[in-house]
Amino acid sequence: MNRNILKSSLGTDSHPLTAHDNYWSRSVRESLAHQDWSQADLREQIDLPAWQGFLDDLPRDPYVNQRWKRMSWLALTPTGDVTNLGECPMAQGGAFNDAESMADKLRYYAPLTEEFLSRPDVKAFVRGWAGLWNLGAGEPILMQITGVRGKGQVDPLQGQGIHADGCKALSIMVVNRENVTGAENHLYRDKAGQHPIAHTTLAPGEVLHLRDDRVFHSVDGIRQLDETRPFERFIIIINSRFVDEFQNRILRRHFPHAILHTEG
């Protein structure tokens, strides 16, 4: 999006938009508030088979073999519409991604398709997600579809260890998993893993919400169940309010009028 258009669409009102507070049940909100994580099932709110239809045209991840990926930077306007901010690379500092090929580097990915982003249930999901975290207009939201598929091989970055993603608001939703076992999520109070909180394996349509600045997480590697058939596992990752200084510097460079919460 053109920078002048961005400034015009955001205006000066950055107060939280609460029109979609009823997207999540009270128990989801209470769990997130009291224990810094929660889990929900979205199969009644989204057309999951339709979302799965967008997996076929995902391009290969240029940085990770056997992975496919799209991502876009989104935001809410003051009226609660979902807007696409335009291109900005993913940038994770070494404190949040210690992989030699990715730490402190800019990574560029193909955007989410307009056909996907224009779906009413996708827009409702983004608005509802922003409401869950009390995000205001103009706060950059990173939404990714990413995953693995193949036959006889498994993504080498699966099971990447206990980590945080460098933000305050993070959610992970499984879109599809076929012919695989594993991928159990583990939550901890500390990066060393001495204080476990919970363990859960997400089914397609289930989403895990995390206060990423308070809870560390890891996911087990996946294994192909039937080696004669292809496997795949795809997820949506959506996050905002970055505490990663590297990512915030890049966001400010690309979206100078966006609202960044870098303190507090």
PDB file of C-alpha atoms in Angstrom, residues 8-147:
ATOM      1  CA  SER A   8      -5.094   8.393   5.216  1.00  0.00           C
ATOM      2  CA  SER A   9      -6.699   5.040   5.968  1.00  0.00           C
ATOM      3  CA  LEU A  10      -5.371   4.958   9.527  1.00  0.00           C
ATOM      4  CA  GLY A  11      -6.171   8.507  10.490  1.00  0.00           C
ATOM      5  CA  THR A  12      -5.220   9.489  14.027  1.00  0.00           C
ATOM      6  CA  ASP A  13      -7.514   7.165  15.985  1.00  0.00           C
ATOM      7  CA  SER A  14      -5.510   4.215  17.274  1.00  0.00           C
ATOM      8  CA  HIS A  15      -7.842   3.151  20.085  1.00  0.00           C
ATOM      9  CA  PRO A  16      -8.712  -0.570  20.280  1.00  0.00           C
ATOM     10  CA  LEU A  17     -11.591  -1.691  18.092  1.00  0.00           C
ATOM     11  CA  THR A  18     -13.995  -3.867  20.060  1.00  0.00           C
ATOM     12  CA  ALA A  19     -16.787  -4.511  17.575  1.00  0.00           C
ATOM     13  CA  HIS A  20     -15.764  -8.170  17.218  1.00  0.00           C
ATOM     14  CA  ASP A  21     -15.303  -9.093  20.865  1.00  0.00           C
ATOM     15  CA  ASN A  22     -17.949 -11.816  20.543  1.00  0.00           C
ATOM     16  CA  TYR A  23     -15.877 -13.826  18.064  1.00  0.00           C
ATOM     17  CA  TRP A  24     -14.339 -15.816  20.947  1.00  0.00           C
ATOM     18  CA  SER A  25     -16.061 -17.469  23.869  1.00  0.00           C
ATOM     19  CA  ARG A  26     -15.712 -15.996  27.336  1.00  0.00           C
ATOM     20  CA  SER A  27     -13.657 -19.024  28.421  1.00  0.00           C
ATOM     21  CA  VAL A  28     -11.072 -18.360  25.704  1.00  0.00           C
ATOM     22  CA  ARG A  29     -10.692 -14.756  26.818  1.00  0.00           C
ATOM     23  CA  GLU A  30     -10.575 -15.651  30.508  1.00  0.00           C
ATOM     24  CA  SER A  31      -7.975 -18.376  29.977  1.00  0.00           C
ATOM     25  CA  LEU A  32      -5.755 -16.027  28.001  1.00  0.00           C
ATOM     26  CA  ALA A  33      -6.076 -13.333  30.672  1.00  0.00           C
ATOM     27  CA  HIS A  34      -5.443 -15.625  33.641  1.00  0.00           C
ATOM     28  CA  GLN A  35      -2.849 -18.081  32.334  1.00  0.00           C
ATOM     29  CA  ASP A  36      -1.361 -16.317  29.274  1.00  0.00           C
ATOM     30  CA  TRP A  37      -2.580 -18.950  26.801  1.00  0.00           C
ATOM     31  CA  SER A  38      -5.808 -20.463  25.568  1.00  0.00           C
ATOM     32  CA  GLN A  39      -7.127 -22.856  22.934  1.00  0.00           C
ATOM     33  CA  ALA A  40     -10.209 -22.689  20.732  1.00  0.00           C
ATOM     34  CA  ASP A  41     -11.975 -24.568  17.955  1.00  0.00           C
ATOM     35  CA  LEU A  42     -12.936 -22.450  14.925  1.00  0.00           C
ATOM     36  CA  ARG A  43     -14.597 -25.076  12.743  1.00  0.00           C
ATOM     37  CA  GLU A  44     -18.027 -23.485  13.240  1.00  0.00           C
ATOM     38  CA  GLN A  45     -16.757 -20.017  12.346  1.00  0.00           C
ATOM     39  CA  ILE A  46     -14.676 -20.665   9.246  1.00  0.00           C
ATOM     40  CA  ASP A  47     -15.100 -22.743   6.103  1.00  0.00           C
ATOM     41  CA  LEU A  48     -12.111 -24.968   6.792  1.00  0.00           C
ATOM     42  CA  PRO A  49     -12.323 -27.006   3.543  1.00  0.00           C
ATOM     43  CA  ALA A  50     -12.309 -23.720   1.592  1.00  0.00           C
ATOM     44  CA  TRP A  51      -9.221 -22.542   3.477  1.00  0.00           C
ATOM     45  CA  GLN A  52      -7.547 -25.873   2.759  1.00  0.00           C
ATOM     46  CA  GLY A  53      -8.151 -25.227  -0.940  1.00  0.00           C
ATOM     47  CA  PHE A  54      -5.595 -22.393  -0.798  1.00  0.00           C
ATOM     48  CA  LEU A  55      -2.800 -24.757   0.197  1.00  0.00           C
ATOM     49  CA  ASP A  56      -2.280 -26.174  -3.276  1.00  0.00           C
ATOM     50  CA  ASP A  57      -0.817 -23.002  -4.804  1.00  0.00           C
ATOM     51  CA  LEU A  58       1.539 -22.106  -1.962  1.00  0.00           C
ATOM     52  CA  PRO A  59       5.027 -21.417  -3.366  1.00  0.00           C
ATOM     53  CA  ARG A  60       8.077 -23.110  -1.964  1.00  0.00           C
ATOM     54  CA  ASP A  61       9.808 -21.382   0.908  1.00  0.00           C
ATOM     55  CA  PRO A  62      13.040 -20.039  -0.643  1.00  0.00           C
ATOM     56  CA  TYR A  63      14.886 -20.407   2.668  1.00  0.00           C
ATOM     57  CA  VAL A  64      13.770 -23.835   3.934  1.00  0.00           C
ATOM     58  CA  ASN A  65      13.682 -27.017   1.873  1.00  0.00           C
ATOM     59  CA  GLN A  66      10.414 -28.981   1.876  1.00  0.00           C
ATOM     60  CA  ARG A  67       8.445 -26.000   3.213  1.00  0.00           C
ATOM     61  CA  TRP A  68       5.775 -23.916   1.472  1.00  0.00           C
ATOM     62  CA  LYS A  69       4.733 -20.427   2.571  1.00  0.00           C
ATOM     63  CA  ARG A  70       2.875 -17.155   1.967  1.00  0.00           C
ATOM     64  CA  MET A  71       2.632 -14.140   4.269  1.00  0.00           C
ATOM     65  CA  SER A  72       1.134 -10.655   4.343  1.00  0.00           C
ATOM     66  CA  TRP A  73       1.191  -7.630   6.633  1.00  0.00           C
ATOM     67  CA  LEU A  74      -2.338  -6.555   7.557  1.00  0.00           C
ATOM     68  CA  ALA A  75      -3.934  -3.946   9.816  1.00  0.00           C
ATOM     69  CA  LEU A  76      -7.336  -2.661  10.836  1.00  0.00           C
ATOM     70  CA  THR A  77      -8.612   0.722   9.706  1.00  0.00           C
ATOM     71  CA  PRO A  78     -10.407   3.015  12.201  1.00  0.00           C
ATOM     72  CA  THR A  79     -13.717   1.644  10.899  1.00  0.00           C
ATOM     73  CA  GLY A  80     -12.652  -1.963  11.531  1.00  0.00           C
ATOM     74  CA  ASP A  81     -11.941  -2.999   7.953  1.00  0.00           C
ATOM     75  CA  VAL A  82      -8.996  -5.270   7.206  1.00  0.00           C
ATOM     76  CA  THR A  83      -6.392  -3.614   5.000  1.00  0.00           C
ATOM     77  CA  ASN A  84      -3.269  -5.025   3.346  1.00  0.00           C
ATOM     78  CA  LEU A  85      -0.293  -2.842   4.268  1.00  0.00           C
ATOM     79  CA  GLY A  86       1.878  -4.015   1.374  1.00  0.00           C
ATOM     80  CA  GLU A  87       5.310  -5.583   1.232  1.00  0.00           C
ATOM     81  CA  CYS A  88       7.623  -5.783   4.215  1.00  0.00           C
ATOM     82  CA  PRO A  89      10.084  -8.621   4.855  1.00  0.00           C
ATOM     83  CA  MET A  90      10.085 -10.844   7.885  1.00  0.00           C
ATOM     84  CA  ALA A  91      12.999  -9.896  10.145  1.00  0.00           C
ATOM     85  CA  GLN A  92      13.839 -11.913  13.251  1.00  0.00           C
ATOM     86  CA  GLY A  93      16.757 -10.992  15.450  1.00  0.00           C
ATOM     87  CA  GLY A  94      19.128 -13.641  16.727  1.00  0.00           C
ATOM     88  CA  ALA A  95      17.505 -13.552  20.158  1.00  0.00           C
ATOM     89  CA  PHE A  96      14.322 -14.998  18.624  1.00  0.00           C
ATOM     90  CA  ASN A  97      15.695 -17.084  15.750  1.00  0.00           C
ATOM     91  CA  ASP A  98      19.168 -18.503  16.146  1.00  0.00           C
ATOM     92  CA  ALA A  99      19.185 -20.423  12.867  1.00  0.00           C
ATOM     93  CA  GLU A 100      22.341 -19.298  11.056  1.00  0.00           C
ATOM     94  CA  SER A 101      20.520 -18.933   7.734  1.00  0.00           C
ATOM     95  CA  MET A 102      17.752 -16.732   9.188  1.00  0.00           C
ATOM     96  CA  ALA A 103      18.944 -14.759  12.229  1.00  0.00           C
ATOM     97  CA  ASP A 104      19.264 -11.007  11.627  1.00  0.00           C
ATOM     98  CA  LYS A 105      18.390 -11.390   7.950  1.00  0.00           C
ATOM     99  CA  LEU A 106      15.519 -10.078   5.844  1.00  0.00           C
ATOM    100  CA  ARG A 107      13.287 -12.770   4.365  1.00  0.00           C
ATOM    101  CA  TYR A 108      10.847 -12.104   1.542  1.00  0.00           C
ATOM    102  CA  TYR A 109       7.850 -14.298   0.788  1.00  0.00           C
ATOM    103  CA  ALA A 110       5.002 -14.295  -1.692  1.00  0.00           C
ATOM    104  CA  PRO A 111       1.913 -12.541  -0.289  1.00  0.00           C
ATOM    105  CA  LEU A 112      -1.341 -14.175   0.678  1.00  0.00           C
ATOM    106  CA  THR A 113      -3.643 -14.148  -2.327  1.00  0.00           C
ATOM    107  CA  GLU A 114      -6.314 -11.498  -2.721  1.00  0.00           C
ATOM    108  CA  GLU A 115      -8.847 -14.297  -3.170  1.00  0.00           C
ATOM    109  CA  PHE A 116      -7.988 -15.634   0.278  1.00  0.00           C
ATOM    110  CA  LEU A 117      -7.835 -12.272   2.050  1.00  0.00           C
ATOM    111  CA  SER A 118     -11.145 -11.136   0.558  1.00  0.00           C
ATOM    112  CA  ARG A 119     -13.085 -14.071   1.996  1.00  0.00           C
ATOM    113  CA  PRO A 120     -15.627 -12.891   4.613  1.00  0.00           C
ATOM    114  CA  ASP A 121     -14.607 -15.595   7.078  1.00  0.00           C
ATOM    115  CA  VAL A 122     -10.924 -14.654   6.723  1.00  0.00           C
ATOM    116  CA  LYS A 123     -11.712 -10.987   7.355  1.00  0.00           C
ATOM    117  CA  ALA A 124     -13.883 -11.939  10.334  1.00  0.00           C
ATOM    118  CA  PHE A 125     -11.062 -14.073  11.716  1.00  0.00           C
ATOM    119  CA  VAL A 126      -8.541 -11.223  11.450  1.00  0.00           C
ATOM    120  CA  ARG A 127     -10.970  -8.745  13.032  1.00  0.00           C
ATOM    121  CA  GLY A 128     -11.862 -11.206  15.780  1.00  0.00           C
ATOM    122  CA  TRP A 129      -8.201 -11.958  16.426  1.00  0.00           C
ATOM    123  CA  ALA A 130      -7.383  -8.244  16.693  1.00  0.00           C
ATOM    124  CA  GLY A 131     -10.280  -7.845  19.121  1.00  0.00           C
ATOM    125  CA  LEU A 132      -8.998 -10.697  21.290  1.00  0.00           C
ATOM    126  CA  TRP A 133      -5.706  -8.854  21.731  1.00  0.00           C
ATOM    127  CA  ASN A 134      -7.258  -5.362  21.907  1.00  0.00           C
ATOM    128  CA  LEU A 135      -5.302  -4.225  18.867  1.00  0.00           C
ATOM    129  CA  GLY A 136      -6.017  -0.751  17.582  1.00  0.00           C
ATOM    130  CA  ALA A 137      -6.163   0.626  14.077  1.00  0.00           C
ATOM    131  CA  GLY A 138      -2.831   0.706  12.297  1.00  0.00           C
ATOM    132  CA  GLU A 139      -1.032  -1.969  14.300  1.00  0.00           C
ATOM    133  CA  PRO A 140       0.793  -4.278  11.857  1.00  0.00           C
ATOM    134  CA  ILE A 141      -0.458  -7.867  11.912  1.00  0.00           C
ATOM    135  CA  LEU A 142       1.657 -10.574  10.297  1.00  0.00           C
ATOM    136  CA  MET A 143      -0.398 -13.449   8.891  1.00  0.00           C
ATOM    137  CA  GLN A 144       1.304 -16.502   7.428  1.00  0.00           C
ATOM    138  CA  ILE A 145       0.245 -19.785   5.890  1.00  0.00           C
ATOM    139  CA  THR A 146       3.169 -22.158   6.181  1.00  0.00           C
ATOM    140  CA  GLY A 147       3.768 -25.861   6.280  1.00  0.00           C
TER     141      GLY A 147
END
